[in-house]
Amino acid sequence: WGKNNGRKKFLYLLKLKSSEKIQHRIDYLTNYDSLTKLSSQNKFRQDVMEELEKNSETTYAIVYMDINKFKYINDALGYDAGDDLLREMARTVSGGVFDILYTGRVSSDNFVLLMNYVSDAQIQSNLEKLNESFIKKINFCSVGKSIYIVSGVAKVSYGQDVLAAMDNANLARKSIKKENEIRCCFYDD
C-alpha cells in the first residue's frame, strides 16, 4: 500500500506541474502575440492603465500604426516575407528608443505604442526617426522605398478611457491612409 500511495502522489505532482505549465502557456498566448512577442491589445491596455495610474499627472501619446502596402508584400512576396516584415517592425518599436514605453500588436500589421509626450513636434520627430530606422532595415525587396509606417496619435492621461484613445489614434491613422506624403496625424476633437 505504501509504494502505491507514493506513486499516486508522484503522478499527482506530475499532473499538477503539467497543468501549471499549460496554464502558463495559456496566459502567455493570451497576453502576447506569438509572431512578434509584443503585448496583445488587452495586455497593452492593462499596461497603459497601470502607467497612467502610477503617473496621474503625466500626459502620454497613444500611437496606432500600420505598414503601408503590407498587403502587397504578402501578395507579391508571400506570407513568410510579410511575417519577416512584422518581426522587424516589432524589433524596431521595442528597441527601447524613441520615447516608447509600451508596445503591442493589435492585428495583422496594426501596432500600438505608448510614448512619453512632451509636444506634438517631439512625437512627430520620434515617429519620423522610427520610420527611417524601419525603412533602413527592410531593404530586402525592391518595393522597400514605398513601404513606410503610417501613424495616428492621440493624447491620453489618467482618467481617460484607454480604448477610446486607441480608437481615436486609429481614426487619425485612417484619415491619412490614402495620402502618399503624410505619415503621421494627430487626433483632434
mmCIF file of C-alpha atoms in Angstrom:
data_model
loop_
_atom_site.group_PDB
_atom_site.id
_atom_site.type_symbol
_atom_site.label_atom_id
_atom_site.label_comp_id
_atom_site.label_asym_id
_atom_site.label_seq_id
_atom_site.Cartn_x
_atom_site.Cartn_y
_atom_site.Cartn_z
ATOM 1 C CA TRP A 1 0.000 0.000 0.000
ATOM 2 C CA GLY A 2 2.876 2.386 0.793
ATOM 3 C CA LYS A 3 4.501 2.106 -2.648
ATOM 4 C CA ASN A 4 1.199 2.585 -4.423
ATOM 5 C CA ASN A 5 0.413 5.669 -2.329
ATOM 6 C CA GLY A 6 3.846 7.141 -3.167
ATOM 7 C CA ARG A 7 3.240 6.512 -6.855
ATOM 8 C CA LYS A 8 -0.162 8.278 -6.658
ATOM 9 C CA LYS A 9 1.478 11.307 -5.019
ATOM 10 C CA PHE A 10 4.167 11.350 -7.706
ATOM 11 C CA LEU A 11 1.575 11.140 -10.500
ATOM 12 C CA TYR A 12 -0.496 13.852 -8.821
ATOM 13 C CA LEU A 13 2.554 16.166 -8.591
ATOM 14 C CA LEU A 14 3.462 15.410 -12.197
ATOM 15 C CA LYS A 15 -0.090 16.226 -13.287
ATOM 16 C CA LEU A 16 -0.060 19.405 -11.215
ATOM 17 C CA LYS A 17 3.238 20.526 -12.777
ATOM 18 C CA SER A 18 1.888 19.827 -16.267
ATOM 19 C CA SER A 19 -1.276 21.821 -15.611
ATOM 20 C CA GLU A 20 0.840 24.717 -14.285
ATOM 21 C CA LYS A 21 2.893 24.674 -17.495
ATOM 22 C CA ILE A 22 -0.279 24.579 -19.574
ATOM 23 C CA GLN A 23 -1.768 27.473 -17.607
ATOM 24 C CA HIS A 24 1.446 29.453 -18.014
ATOM 25 C CA ARG A 25 1.346 28.822 -21.787
ATOM 26 C CA ILE A 26 -2.320 29.870 -21.969
ATOM 27 C CA ASP A 27 -1.523 33.059 -20.044
ATOM 28 C CA TYR A 28 1.367 33.793 -22.400
ATOM 29 C CA LEU A 29 -0.745 33.231 -25.528
ATOM 30 C CA THR A 30 -3.493 35.419 -24.068
ATOM 31 C CA ASN A 31 -1.132 38.295 -23.288
ATOM 32 C CA TYR A 32 1.438 38.155 -26.094
ATOM 33 C CA ASP A 33 1.458 37.850 -29.853
ATOM 34 C CA SER A 34 3.122 34.590 -30.889
ATOM 35 C CA LEU A 35 4.750 36.032 -34.036
ATOM 36 C CA THR A 36 6.171 39.317 -32.732
ATOM 37 C CA LYS A 37 6.281 38.584 -28.976
ATOM 38 C CA LEU A 38 4.698 42.006 -28.384
ATOM 39 C CA SER A 39 1.816 42.516 -25.966
ATOM 40 C CA SER A 40 -1.718 41.684 -27.074
ATOM 41 C CA GLN A 41 -4.233 44.510 -27.231
ATOM 42 C CA ASN A 42 -5.639 43.625 -23.795
ATOM 43 C CA LYS A 43 -2.188 43.363 -22.182
ATOM 44 C CA PHE A 44 -1.163 46.669 -23.769
ATOM 45 C CA ARG A 45 -4.323 48.310 -22.451
ATOM 46 C CA GLN A 46 -3.667 46.956 -18.941
ATOM 47 C CA ASP A 47 -0.051 48.154 -19.042
ATOM 48 C CA VAL A 48 -1.139 51.629 -20.164
ATOM 49 C CA MET A 49 -3.794 51.851 -17.450
ATOM 50 C CA GLU A 50 -1.205 50.921 -14.811
ATOM 51 C CA GLU A 51 1.228 53.504 -16.198
ATOM 52 C CA LEU A 52 -1.454 56.197 -16.127
ATOM 53 C CA GLU A 53 -2.335 55.326 -12.531
ATOM 54 C CA LYS A 54 1.318 55.458 -11.430
ATOM 55 C CA ASN A 55 1.875 58.822 -13.133
ATOM 56 C CA SER A 56 -1.503 60.518 -12.889
ATOM 57 C CA GLU A 57 -0.105 63.989 -13.666
ATOM 58 C CA THR A 58 1.641 62.933 -16.883
ATOM 59 C CA THR A 59 0.335 63.124 -20.431
ATOM 60 C CA TYR A 60 1.244 60.358 -22.864
ATOM 61 C CA ALA A 61 0.650 59.644 -26.533
ATOM 62 C CA ILE A 62 -1.013 56.533 -27.869
ATOM 63 C CA VAL A 63 0.202 55.762 -31.378
ATOM 64 C CA TYR A 64 -1.733 53.427 -33.655
ATOM 65 C CA MET A 65 0.321 52.460 -36.683
ATOM 66 C CA ASP A 66 0.475 50.148 -39.633
ATOM 67 C CA ILE A 67 2.782 49.364 -42.516
ATOM 68 C CA ASN A 68 1.824 50.981 -45.796
ATOM 69 C CA LYS A 69 1.484 48.404 -48.607
ATOM 70 C CA PHE A 70 1.721 45.465 -46.216
ATOM 71 C CA LYS A 71 -0.932 43.530 -48.168
ATOM 72 C CA TYR A 72 1.159 43.985 -51.312
ATOM 73 C CA ILE A 73 4.172 42.403 -49.583
ATOM 74 C CA ASN A 74 2.074 39.399 -48.549
ATOM 75 C CA ASP A 75 0.579 39.059 -52.036
ATOM 76 C CA ALA A 76 3.765 39.677 -54.061
ATOM 77 C CA LEU A 77 6.456 38.135 -51.870
ATOM 78 C CA GLY A 78 4.491 35.687 -49.743
ATOM 79 C CA TYR A 79 3.471 35.376 -46.125
ATOM 80 C CA ASP A 80 6.970 34.494 -44.945
ATOM 81 C CA ALA A 81 8.213 37.883 -46.198
ATOM 82 C CA GLY A 82 5.204 39.516 -44.534
ATOM 83 C CA ASP A 83 5.989 37.765 -41.254
ATOM 84 C CA ASP A 84 9.630 38.882 -41.511
ATOM 85 C CA LEU A 85 8.416 42.443 -42.005
ATOM 86 C CA LEU A 86 6.158 42.209 -38.926
ATOM 87 C CA ARG A 87 9.002 40.833 -36.814
ATOM 88 C CA GLU A 88 11.253 43.657 -37.998
ATOM 89 C CA MET A 89 8.585 46.183 -37.100
ATOM 90 C CA ALA A 90 8.349 44.611 -33.631
ATOM 91 C CA ARG A 91 12.130 44.831 -33.189
ATOM 92 C CA THR A 92 12.102 48.458 -34.318
ATOM 93 C CA VAL A 93 9.365 49.570 -31.920
ATOM 94 C CA SER A 94 10.572 47.542 -28.954
ATOM 95 C CA GLY A 95 14.186 48.654 -29.025
ATOM 96 C CA GLY A 96 13.749 50.994 -26.058
ATOM 97 C CA VAL A 97 14.242 54.165 -28.103
ATOM 98 C CA PHE A 98 12.071 56.978 -29.470
ATOM 99 C CA ASP A 99 10.442 57.539 -26.020
ATOM 100 C CA ILE A 100 8.398 54.325 -26.442
ATOM 101 C CA LEU A 101 7.252 52.867 -23.127
ATOM 102 C CA TYR A 102 4.920 50.026 -24.178
ATOM 103 C CA THR A 103 4.236 48.237 -27.439
ATOM 104 C CA GLY A 104 1.560 45.916 -28.706
ATOM 105 C CA ARG A 105 0.306 44.233 -31.840
ATOM 106 C CA VAL A 106 -3.423 44.605 -32.323
ATOM 107 C CA SER A 107 -3.879 42.598 -35.521
ATOM 108 C CA SER A 108 -2.301 41.963 -38.917
ATOM 109 C CA ASP A 109 0.118 44.877 -39.378
ATOM 110 C CA ASN A 110 -1.539 47.102 -36.752
ATOM 111 C CA PHE A 111 0.655 48.089 -33.827
ATOM 112 C CA VAL A 112 0.094 50.350 -30.816
ATOM 113 C CA LEU A 113 2.613 52.272 -28.755
ATOM 114 C CA LEU A 114 2.563 54.304 -25.595
ATOM 115 C CA MET A 115 5.060 57.133 -25.807
ATOM 116 C CA ASN A 116 6.153 59.881 -23.468
ATOM 117 C CA TYR A 117 4.520 63.112 -24.562
ATOM 118 C CA VAL A 118 6.261 66.475 -24.410
ATOM 119 C CA SER A 119 4.852 68.102 -27.533
ATOM 120 C CA ASP A 120 3.348 67.232 -30.893
ATOM 121 C CA ALA A 121 6.668 68.163 -32.528
ATOM 122 C CA GLN A 122 8.584 65.755 -30.260
ATOM 123 C CA ILE A 123 6.166 62.897 -31.064
ATOM 124 C CA GLN A 124 6.322 63.636 -34.774
ATOM 125 C CA SER A 125 10.129 63.781 -34.694
ATOM 126 C CA ASN A 126 10.353 60.450 -32.858
ATOM 127 C CA LEU A 127 7.929 58.813 -35.284
ATOM 128 C CA GLU A 128 9.936 60.123 -38.252
ATOM 129 C CA LYS A 129 13.121 58.655 -36.740
ATOM 130 C CA LEU A 130 11.325 55.370 -36.064
ATOM 131 C CA ASN A 131 10.107 55.322 -39.670
ATOM 132 C CA GLU A 132 13.625 55.995 -41.001
ATOM 133 C CA SER A 133 15.066 53.255 -38.800
ATOM 134 C CA PHE A 134 12.433 50.790 -40.002
ATOM 135 C CA ILE A 135 12.921 51.662 -43.677
ATOM 136 C CA LYS A 136 16.709 51.188 -43.412
ATOM 137 C CA LYS A 137 16.160 47.681 -42.038
ATOM 138 C CA ILE A 138 13.743 46.483 -44.712
ATOM 139 C CA ASN A 139 15.720 46.897 -47.897
ATOM 140 C CA PHE A 140 15.143 43.213 -48.630
ATOM 141 C CA CYS A 141 12.817 43.906 -51.549
ATOM 142 C CA SER A 142 12.520 46.278 -54.479
ATOM 143 C CA VAL A 143 9.351 47.872 -53.059
ATOM 144 C CA GLY A 144 11.222 48.968 -49.929
ATOM 145 C CA LYS A 145 11.021 52.648 -50.889
ATOM 146 C CA SER A 146 7.215 52.624 -50.991
ATOM 147 C CA ILE A 147 6.893 50.889 -47.639
ATOM 148 C CA TYR A 148 6.657 53.109 -44.607
ATOM 149 C CA ILE A 149 4.782 53.434 -41.333
ATOM 150 C CA VAL A 150 1.512 55.366 -41.151
ATOM 151 C CA SER A 151 0.693 56.602 -37.639
ATOM 152 C CA GLY A 152 -2.206 58.156 -35.819
ATOM 153 C CA VAL A 153 -1.638 59.791 -32.444
ATOM 154 C CA ALA A 154 -3.982 60.581 -29.559
ATOM 155 C CA LYS A 155 -3.006 62.080 -26.225
ATOM 156 C CA VAL A 156 -4.037 60.192 -23.114
ATOM 157 C CA SER A 157 -3.761 60.834 -19.403
ATOM 158 C CA TYR A 158 -5.094 59.442 -16.139
ATOM 159 C CA GLY A 159 -8.892 59.203 -16.025
ATOM 160 C CA GLN A 160 -9.308 58.826 -19.770
ATOM 161 C CA ASP A 161 -10.564 55.675 -21.460
ATOM 162 C CA VAL A 162 -7.538 53.923 -22.962
ATOM 163 C CA LEU A 163 -9.592 52.046 -25.579
ATOM 164 C CA ALA A 164 -11.199 55.321 -26.668
ATOM 165 C CA ALA A 165 -7.724 56.872 -27.019
ATOM 166 C CA MET A 166 -6.628 53.870 -29.100
ATOM 167 C CA ASP A 167 -9.721 54.254 -31.283
ATOM 168 C CA ASN A 168 -9.008 57.977 -31.692
ATOM 169 C CA ALA A 169 -5.419 57.282 -32.725
ATOM 170 C CA ASN A 170 -6.673 54.662 -35.180
ATOM 171 C CA LEU A 171 -9.194 57.144 -36.585
ATOM 172 C CA ALA A 172 -6.390 59.687 -37.111
ATOM 173 C CA ARG A 173 -4.307 56.996 -38.867
ATOM 174 C CA LYS A 174 -7.171 56.022 -41.150
ATOM 175 C CA SER A 175 -7.775 59.663 -42.098
ATOM 176 C CA ILE A 176 -4.364 59.848 -43.832
ATOM 177 C CA LYS A 177 -4.156 56.302 -45.155
ATOM 178 C CA LYS A 178 -4.696 57.354 -48.780
ATOM 179 C CA GLU A 179 -2.234 60.283 -48.602
ATOM 180 C CA ASN A 180 1.189 59.445 -50.007
ATOM 181 C CA GLU A 181 3.255 62.120 -48.293
ATOM 182 C CA ILE A 182 1.552 62.316 -44.894
ATOM 183 C CA ARG A 183 2.761 59.682 -42.462
ATOM 184 C CA CYS A 184 1.526 60.998 -39.114
ATOM 185 C CA CYS A 185 -1.742 62.565 -37.982
ATOM 186 C CA PHE A 186 -2.825 63.766 -34.550
ATOM 187 C CA TYR A 187 -6.359 63.136 -33.344
ATOM 188 C CA ASP A 188 -8.369 66.301 -32.902
ATOM 189 C CA ASP A 189 -11.863 66.538 -31.420
#
